[in-house]
Amino acid sequence: VNDLPGGPGVRQLNLHTAATRIAVEQSWLHWFMLITCVVIFIVVFAVMFYSVWKHRKSRGAVPATFSESVTVEIVWTIIPFLIVIGMALPATKVLVASKDTSNADLTIKATGYQWKWGYDYLKGEGEGVSFLSTLLPSLREMSNNGAKGDIPDNYLLEVDNPLVVPVNKKIRIITTADDVIHSWGVPSFGVKQDAIPGFVRDTWFRSEKVGDFYGDCYELCGKEHAYMPIHVKVLAQQDYTAWVEGQKKAMAAKADDPSKVWTMDDIMARGEKVYASNCAACHQANGKGAGPILPLDGSAIVNDADKTKQIAVVLNGRNAMPSWKSQLSDTEIAAVITYTKNHWSNKTGQLVQPADVVAQRGK
Amino acid sequence: MSTSATATPNYYVPQPSRHPAFMAVGLLLVIFGASQWINGADWAKWVVAAGFLWVFTVMFQWFRDSIGESESGQYGHRIDISYRWAMSWFIFSEVMFFGAFFTALWWMRSHSVPALGGVDNALLWPDFKGVWPTMAPGSTASPANIIEPFQTMTPFWLPTINTALLLSSGVTLTVAHHALRENHRGRTIAFMWMTVLLGATFVCVQGYEYFHAYHELNLKLSSGAYGSTFFMLTGFHGFHVLVGMLMLLFITIRLMKGHFTADRHFGFEGAAWYWHFVDVVWLGLYTLVYWL
Amino acid sequence: MSAVLDHHDHAHGHDDHHEHAPTGWRRWVYATNHKDIGTLYLLFSFTMLMVGGTLALLIRAELFQPGLQLVNPELFNQLTTMHGLIMVFGAIMPAFVGFANWMIPLQIGAPDMAFARMNNFSFWLMVPAGMMLVGSFFMPGGAPASGWTMYAPLTLQMGPSMDAAIFAMHVLGASSIMGSINIIVTILNMRAPGMTLMKMPMFCWTWLITAYLLIAVMPVLAGAITMTLTDRHFGTTFFNPAGGGDPVMFQHIFWFFGHPEVYIMILPAFGIISQVVPAFARKKLFGYASMVYATSSIAILSFIVWAHHMFTTGMPVTGQLFFMYATMLIAVPTAVKIFNWIATMWQGSMTFETPMLFAVGFIFVFTMGGFTGLILAMAPIDLLLQDTYYVVAHFHYVLVAGSLYAMFAGFYYWSPKWTGVMYNETRGKIHFWWSLISFNVTFFPMHFLGLAGMPRRYADYPAQFADFNAVASVGAFFFGFAQVYFFFFVVLPVMMGKGEKAPQRPWNDPDGKGAEGLEWEVASPAPFHTFEVPPKLNAAANRIVESH
Ligand code: HEA
Ligand code: HEA
Ligand code: CUA
Ligand SMILES: [Cu+2]
């Protein structure tokens, strides 16, 4: 493997190369702390090891009898106190700067789902764009197989739809979550912000470099916690504008009309894709589930003649099964249910239309 | 701090005893059973019941032994001091326990509920007004509108009656204490019974209050932030009243059996301290939960 | 014969009424003797160290290479969670209570703990709780996988074992509270005449303060997990925003417990070090009074720093600044302690038997952990390091090289008194060097991983992190086997009474310089019953002037 630009390097010893002002300052602060601490450490332990060397019985040392000195004790209470103040001052400066999320050029909402990120461009150029961002299934698969052979440099970091932002613009990220707490962090930008269900929090960055930058979900969020990376693509302004154009067109084309009536073949093909990128992580490609995850192959609910049962479970979740209401469109839910009802050994012949799902939403 | 040892030479150290280990077995049954029961295993309720039976049996024997030791004069002055320290620290730990729930109340009413209804979170919950109590006109009772409408509990009249009951029980208890110190055993016992009775009435009134809440106000444990804090705080308090009342009851029975003397009656005082603690918590509840 | 395994060999004197003390298993199960109960605690906690350590080794084995080899991600999270819980609540805390049981009555000249039966109850409560914790692996859905911090709302997704763990924590909490009450009352009320508080050995002081912390925070943890329980099963919405609650509230309540908890795990360690260093420097502890004040300051400050674990939850900047400053302040009293130890060594006449090696090792390596703590306390840097392996490195430096090393120091220091035989010095030294080196091999590379951004609680990681992970995994196995060696080649022999007979004052020179304190005034092994009649002490309260 090689270093991954914007991501970790091989045997990297220190923080990532900074891509924002804040990260530069944090990096400086870390060096400052590291050096101060190492110096104190060396001074303190030089004294100790001198004593260990010099004042040992085998060298004939005779114990002194002092056991108190108010002066010394006051001195070595005050000095650390002053040092600590000296450390706190620059930290305060950096902290205050990093908290100012006002006057952003672009506001994006990042929603943590088990286990993917959803991005909604709320304000600024690209408003209205929205998509989900998931680890490439091939990399996830590779992990399961023990990551044998040549591991790509972007192992566990590359996603299907990276977050795209323009360079040198202040980007405000609003975080929230749908199920449990996640955390949105990109080391090169010096940001990390927990995504808390039911609440919004925010953070910001202004990347001074174009390129790909990688981060992770930093808060334990269940089984696939290690597999929900963050991938930010920073583009030059004109490239970004072009991307937004393309994105809008693609979205318009993809926007499914929930009143469309599908044929079995089309919807099965669609369902297969939805299944692979959303359901296979838990229920497995073979539909057999694993451990606490129930199998779909042969499941009573899946094979039930009353299709509303399965729709209800997919929409609202049940026990370990998350709710997919807000992550999948009606068409996608209809497709994936049809797919599971007619795949593996399941042969119900039932066809669920998006309209069926619409009818059950909000119930 | 020099509680000197010279007063009594030997500190009483009990003989090996089977009670602690047996009690632990009982508790194992209780916690194992409970963890299965709340997950839907019906048989487990019998395990819990057996565990409690076991625990209470051991407790009875254990207390019988220590009361025996105490009455046979083995507990010197130093042990008395030990009990005093121990009871004080135990009550302190209870204070911290209630502190956690009072904190939850404070956090929810002055922080999380207003924040959920605030401008930032309007992105997620456009229809929720962050007011307290959460059931306000024109607002949904909870951000996600998952909670049935309910009415809040007002301080009149049940909680106020209960305040009066608890406060007067504090008075009767103090009278009983003075009587004991002056060796008026008959009066002590009479006032103790009054105290126990007042405590029992409190528990009944609270039971009725809960009944009223569930059946007439639609106020339940699951009524969102308000219901959660209301029932947890008053529930744990009520449970402590029950325990305190049982303590006083046993003390009264011991008094009737002739235990305790005018100058040595820590068992009595410990229970009384506990009762006063429960009293003070109630005053906190009465103001913070019912009035404000 | 050792006091640990047999008490019928002790000199019969003034203890006729104890003549019928039970033997065999009853002696242990029905114990009311503080020394027996101390032994039980120590054995229990060592067992838990092995269980928790085995889980850690499974974690390290999985992380040896990128990709999933041994466990699936769900099980990995369970391993991490149970490793944390078992180590904190099963290994470290009970071990210190074991030390307290053995040493506090001996050090203050008391006949036993204040409430001997409750003492045994505190111990026996740990057993069902430990069984529930370990047993949770075998429940449907497996063990809890929410991290030892049990953050809501992830806990709401856990299976039945979460409830088992919650009840286990309740019981452990009750045990800790009773144990602490016992310790406080013993110290406040049972000191021999003349043993004033300011003459008390430092170990007793640190435990007095620790016990106070425990009583203050264990009930808060109980409250937090009770709310988790009702959220899970009874429809409350404390941590559920859909019903007006707040997941972050759990974190506040948890860390109000959690941060004092980490000092609960280090203050008794400071106490042990404060006993060992003077003994082997043959010099009085420097700055006794300031040690007491420093310990108290750490305890008091520990209540106002909890949110340094929550810098990334999105607090207002004023909150972050407050918690950052308060946290950094703790470096000051800790500095006083470190400097006092070094001043105690200064111009002493030092020898380096195993206890002293572990004590010096503690000071050296713990300080590294303290400094990384300070770096984490800087909120802007913590934004990068929070929930990375840097944090894992930090807390293993303070917990393993801190708490665990101090316990080793304490074991080597006091085991002659406990068992009546000397441990094998060569093996002790092997244990020390083997542990010190493999510890650093295991945990030092984690700093690099954390700085480079590797998140904790990850079952798999990008390949760039592979080499340091491999090193850490190899180190972990070496470290683990060092502890197995310790048990079989050091602990077991002395427990069976094999070894040179220990003199009453094993750490004193012929001229009397060395270890001080009342524990050295009784025979080795310490008789089953000691100080049944309060001893008469000299002015410094470190010698018995007249035995009755
Ligand atoms: C024994 C346990 C123990 C101890 C003693 C400490 C001690 C300290 N800890 Fe640590 N900590 C933990 C156990 C412990 N910690 C655990 C378990 C976690 C993780 C929990 C989890 O998330 O799972 C954690 C996490 C943790 C965090 C959160 C990190 C994160 O999640 O992002 C922080 C941040 O501030 C922190 C800070 C500190 C500080 C400032 C100290 C200070 O007390 C250190 C003071 C010591 C020194 C500074 C060194 C000695 C001093 C000198 C030689 C004098 C000269 C020095 C100066 C003048 C600077 N700790
Ligand atoms: C309290 C003390 C404590 C101790 C002593 C340890 C000891 C060790 N820990 Fe620690 N650890 C924690 C407390 C502790 N830990 C906590 C609180 C967490 C956080 C959990 C969380 O995130 O929720 C954590 C998390 C943690 C992680 C991060 C996991 C993750 O984020 O996914 C790792 C990874 O390397 C780790 C490793 C180790 C290792 C290698 C040891 C070694 O020191 C262990 C040494 C091994 C032994 C002592 C066992 C020897 C036994 C054998 C060899 C088997 C033989 C058997 C018999 C003879 C019966 N620990
Ligand atoms: Cu999402 Cu971790
Ligand atoms: Cu902390």
GROMACS .gro file of N, CA, C and O in nm, chain C residues 246-296:
model
  204
  901ASP      N    1  -3.306   1.366   2.543
  901ASP     CA    2  -3.181   1.410   2.481
  901ASP      C    3  -3.072   1.304   2.502
  901ASP      O    4  -3.035   1.277   2.615
  902PRO      N    5  -3.020   1.247   2.394
  902PRO     CA    6  -2.913   1.148   2.409
  902PRO      C    7  -2.791   1.206   2.479
  902PRO      O    8  -2.720   1.135   2.551
  903VAL      N    9  -2.767   1.334   2.459
  903VAL     CA   10  -2.648   1.395   2.519
  903VAL      C   11  -2.663   1.403   2.671
  903VAL      O   12  -2.564   1.401   2.743
  904MET      N   13  -2.787   1.408   2.718
  904MET     CA   14  -2.806   1.409   2.863
  904MET      C   15  -2.746   1.283   2.925
  904MET      O   16  -2.688   1.288   3.033
  905PHE      N   17  -2.759   1.170   2.855
  905PHE     CA   18  -2.698   1.050   2.909
  905PHE      C   19  -2.549   1.072   2.927
  905PHE      O   20  -2.490   1.035   3.029
  906GLN      N   21  -2.487   1.132   2.827
  906GLN     CA   22  -2.341   1.151   2.835
  906GLN      C   23  -2.304   1.240   2.953
  906GLN      O   24  -2.206   1.214   3.022
  907HIS      N   25  -2.382   1.345   2.973
  907HIS     CA   26  -2.350   1.432   3.088
  907HIS      C   27  -2.358   1.354   3.218
  907HIS      O   28  -2.268   1.361   3.302
  908ILE      N   29  -2.467   1.280   3.235
  908ILE     CA   30  -2.482   1.208   3.361
  908ILE      C   31  -2.376   1.100   3.371
  908ILE      O   32  -2.313   1.081   3.476
  909PHE      N   33  -2.354   1.029   3.260
  909PHE     CA   34  -2.254   0.922   3.265
  909PHE      C   35  -2.117   0.978   3.301
  909PHE      O   36  -2.047   0.924   3.386
  910TRP      N   37  -2.076   1.085   3.238
  910TRP     CA   38  -1.939   1.134   3.264
  910TRP      C   39  -1.927   1.205   3.397
  910TRP      O   40  -1.817   1.217   3.451
  911PHE      N   41  -2.040   1.252   3.449
  911PHE     CA   42  -2.032   1.304   3.587
  911PHE      C   43  -1.989   1.192   3.680
  911PHE      O   44  -1.916   1.214   3.776
  912PHE      N   45  -2.033   1.071   3.647
  912PHE     CA   46  -1.978   0.954   3.716
  912PHE      C   47  -1.841   0.917   3.659
  912PHE      O   48  -1.746   0.893   3.733
  913GLY      N   49  -1.832   0.914   3.528
  913GLY     CA   50  -1.718   0.852   3.461
  913GLY      C   51  -1.586   0.919   3.488
  913GLY      O   52  -1.484   0.854   3.506
  914HIS      N   53  -1.586   1.052   3.492
  914HIS     CA   54  -1.455   1.110   3.517
  914HIS      C   55  -1.405   1.088   3.659
  914HIS      O   56  -1.294   1.038   3.676
  915PRO      N   57  -1.485   1.116   3.763
  915PRO     CA   58  -1.438   1.078   3.897
  915PRO      C   59  -1.398   0.930   3.902
  915PRO      O   60  -1.303   0.893   3.971
  916GLU      N   61  -1.470   0.848   3.828
  916GLU     CA   62  -1.436   0.706   3.823
  916GLU      C   63  -1.290   0.684   3.785
  916GLU      O   64  -1.223   0.598   3.842
  917VAL      N   65  -1.239   0.757   3.689
  917VAL     CA   66  -1.101   0.731   3.650
  917VAL      C   67  -1.005   0.771   3.763
  917VAL      O   68  -0.901   0.710   3.780
  918TYR      N   69  -1.044   0.871   3.842
  918TYR     CA   70  -0.958   0.903   3.956
  918TYR      C   71  -0.976   0.803   4.069
  918TYR      O   72  -0.885   0.778   4.147
  919ILE      N   73  -1.096   0.743   4.075
  919ILE     CA   74  -1.115   0.633   4.170
  919ILE      C   75  -1.014   0.524   4.139
  919ILE      O   76  -0.963   0.457   4.228
  920MET      N   77  -0.984   0.508   4.012
  920MET     CA   78  -0.891   0.401   3.974
  920MET      C   79  -0.746   0.444   3.988
  920MET      O   80  -0.657   0.361   3.970
  921ILE      N   81  -0.718   0.571   4.014
  921ILE     CA   82  -0.578   0.609   4.023
  921ILE      C   83  -0.539   0.656   4.163
  921ILE      O   84  -0.423   0.641   4.204
  922LEU      N   85  -0.631   0.713   4.241
  922LEU     CA   86  -0.589   0.766   4.371
  922LEU      C   87  -0.532   0.658   4.463
  922LEU      O   88  -0.426   0.678   4.522
  923PRO      N   89  -0.598   0.541   4.477
  923PRO     CA   90  -0.535   0.439   4.561
  923PRO      C   91  -0.399   0.398   4.507
  923PRO      O   92  -0.308   0.363   4.585
  924ALA      N   93  -0.382   0.406   4.375
  924ALA     CA   94  -0.251   0.375   4.318
  924ALA      C   95  -0.150   0.477   4.367
  924ALA      O   96  -0.038   0.441   4.407
  925PHE      N   97  -0.188   0.605   4.366
  925PHE     CA   98  -0.099   0.708   4.421
  925PHE      C   99  -0.064   0.672   4.565
  925PHE      O  100   0.050   0.691   4.611
  926GLY      N  101  -0.162   0.622   4.639
  926GLY     CA  102  -0.140   0.586   4.779
  926GLY      C  103  -0.034   0.479   4.791
  926GLY      O  104   0.058   0.489   4.874
  927ILE      N  105  -0.046   0.376   4.708
  927ILE     CA  106   0.052   0.267   4.717
  927ILE      C  107   0.192   0.319   4.684
  927ILE      O  108   0.289   0.288   4.755
  928ILE      N  109   0.200   0.400   4.580
  928ILE     CA  110   0.331   0.453   4.541
  928ILE      C  111   0.389   0.537   4.655
  928ILE      O  112   0.509   0.532   4.685
  929SER      N  113   0.302   0.612   4.723
  929SER     CA  114   0.350   0.695   4.834
  929SER      C  115   0.397   0.612   4.952
  929SER      O  116   0.463   0.663   5.042
  930GLN      N  117   0.359   0.484   4.957
  930GLN     CA  118   0.411   0.397   5.063
  930GLN      C  119   0.544   0.336   5.019
  930GLN      O  120   0.636   0.321   5.099
  931VAL      N  121   0.549   0.297   4.892
  931VAL     CA  122   0.665   0.219   4.846
  931VAL      C  123   0.788   0.307   4.830
  931VAL      O  124   0.898   0.270   4.874
  932VAL      N  125   0.769   0.425   4.770
  932VAL     CA  126   0.887   0.508   4.742
  932VAL      C  127   0.966   0.543   4.869
  932VAL      O  128   1.088   0.521   4.874
  933PRO      N  129   0.900   0.592   4.976
  933PRO     CA  130   0.978   0.624   5.096
  933PRO      C  131   1.048   0.500   5.153
  933PRO      O  132   1.163   0.510   5.199
  934ALA      N  133   0.982   0.384   5.145
  934ALA     CA  134   1.043   0.265   5.205
  934ALA      C  135   1.177   0.234   5.139
  934ALA      O  136   1.275   0.202   5.207
  935PHE      N  137   1.182   0.245   5.007
  935PHE     CA  138   1.304   0.204   4.939
  935PHE      C  139   1.402   0.318   4.920
  935PHE      O  140   1.515   0.297   4.879
  936ALA      N  141   1.355   0.442   4.949
  936ALA     CA  142   1.450   0.553   4.951
  936ALA      C  143   1.504   0.570   5.093
  936ALA      O  144   1.592   0.651   5.117
  937ARG      N  145   1.445   0.495   5.186
  937ARG     CA  146   1.484   0.502   5.327
  937ARG      C  147   1.475   0.644   5.379
  937ARG      O  148   1.565   0.695   5.446
  938LYS      N  149   1.366   0.707   5.345
  938LYS     CA  150   1.352   0.847   5.376
  938LYS      C  151   1.203   0.873   5.392
  938LYS      O  152   1.122   0.807   5.329
  939LYS      N  153   1.167   0.969   5.476
  939LYS     CA  154   1.024   0.995   5.493
  939LYS      C  155   0.965   1.053   5.364
  939LYS      O  156   1.034   1.119   5.286
  940LEU      N  157   0.834   1.029   5.345
  940LEU     CA  158   0.766   1.086   5.229
  940LEU      C  159   0.780   1.237   5.232
  940LEU      O  160   0.751   1.301   5.334
  941PHE      N  161   0.825   1.292   5.122
  941PHE     CA  162   0.840   1.438   5.118
  941PHE      C  163   0.703   1.503   5.106
  941PHE      O  164   0.620   1.461   5.026
  942GLY      N  165   0.681   1.608   5.184
  942GLY     CA  166   0.559   1.688   5.170
  942GLY      C  167   0.431   1.613   5.197
  942GLY      O  168   0.337   1.618   5.118
  943TYR      N  169   0.427   1.545   5.310
  943TYR     CA  170   0.307   1.467   5.344
  943TYR      C  171   0.180   1.551   5.334
  943TYR      O  172   0.083   1.514   5.270
  944ALA      N  173   0.184   1.667   5.400
  944ALA     CA  174   0.063   1.750   5.402
  944ALA      C  175   0.022   1.791   5.262
  944ALA      O  176  -0.096   1.784   5.224
  945SER      N  177   0.119   1.830   5.180
  945SER     CA  178   0.080   1.874   5.047
  945SER      C  179   0.029   1.757   4.964
  945SER      O  180  -0.053   1.774   4.873
  946MET      N  181   0.075   1.635   4.994
  946MET     CA  182   0.018   1.518   4.927
  946MET      C  183  -0.130   1.506   4.959
  946MET      O  184  -0.213   1.478   4.871
  947VAL      N  185  -0.163   1.526   5.087
  947VAL     CA  186  -0.304   1.516   5.126
  947VAL      C  187  -0.385   1.622   5.054
  947VAL      O  188  -0.491   1.594   4.996
  948TYR      N  189  -0.332   1.744   5.053
  948TYR     CA  190  -0.408   1.851   4.988
  948TYR      C  191  -0.419   1.826   4.837
  948TYR      O  192  -0.523   1.850   4.776
  949ALA      N  193  -0.310   1.779   4.778
  949ALA     CA  194  -0.313   1.753   4.633
  949ALA      C  195  -0.417   1.647   4.601
  949ALA      O  196  -0.496   1.661   4.506
  950THR      N  197  -0.419   1.540   4.680
  950THR     CA  198  -0.517   1.434   4.654
  950THR      C  199  -0.658   1.489   4.665
  950THR      O  200  -0.744   1.462   4.580
  951SER      N  201  -0.682   1.568   4.769
  951SER     CA  202  -0.817   1.624   4.784
  951SER      C  203  -0.849   1.716   4.667
  951SER      O  204  -0.963   1.715   4.617
   0.00000   0.00000   0.00000
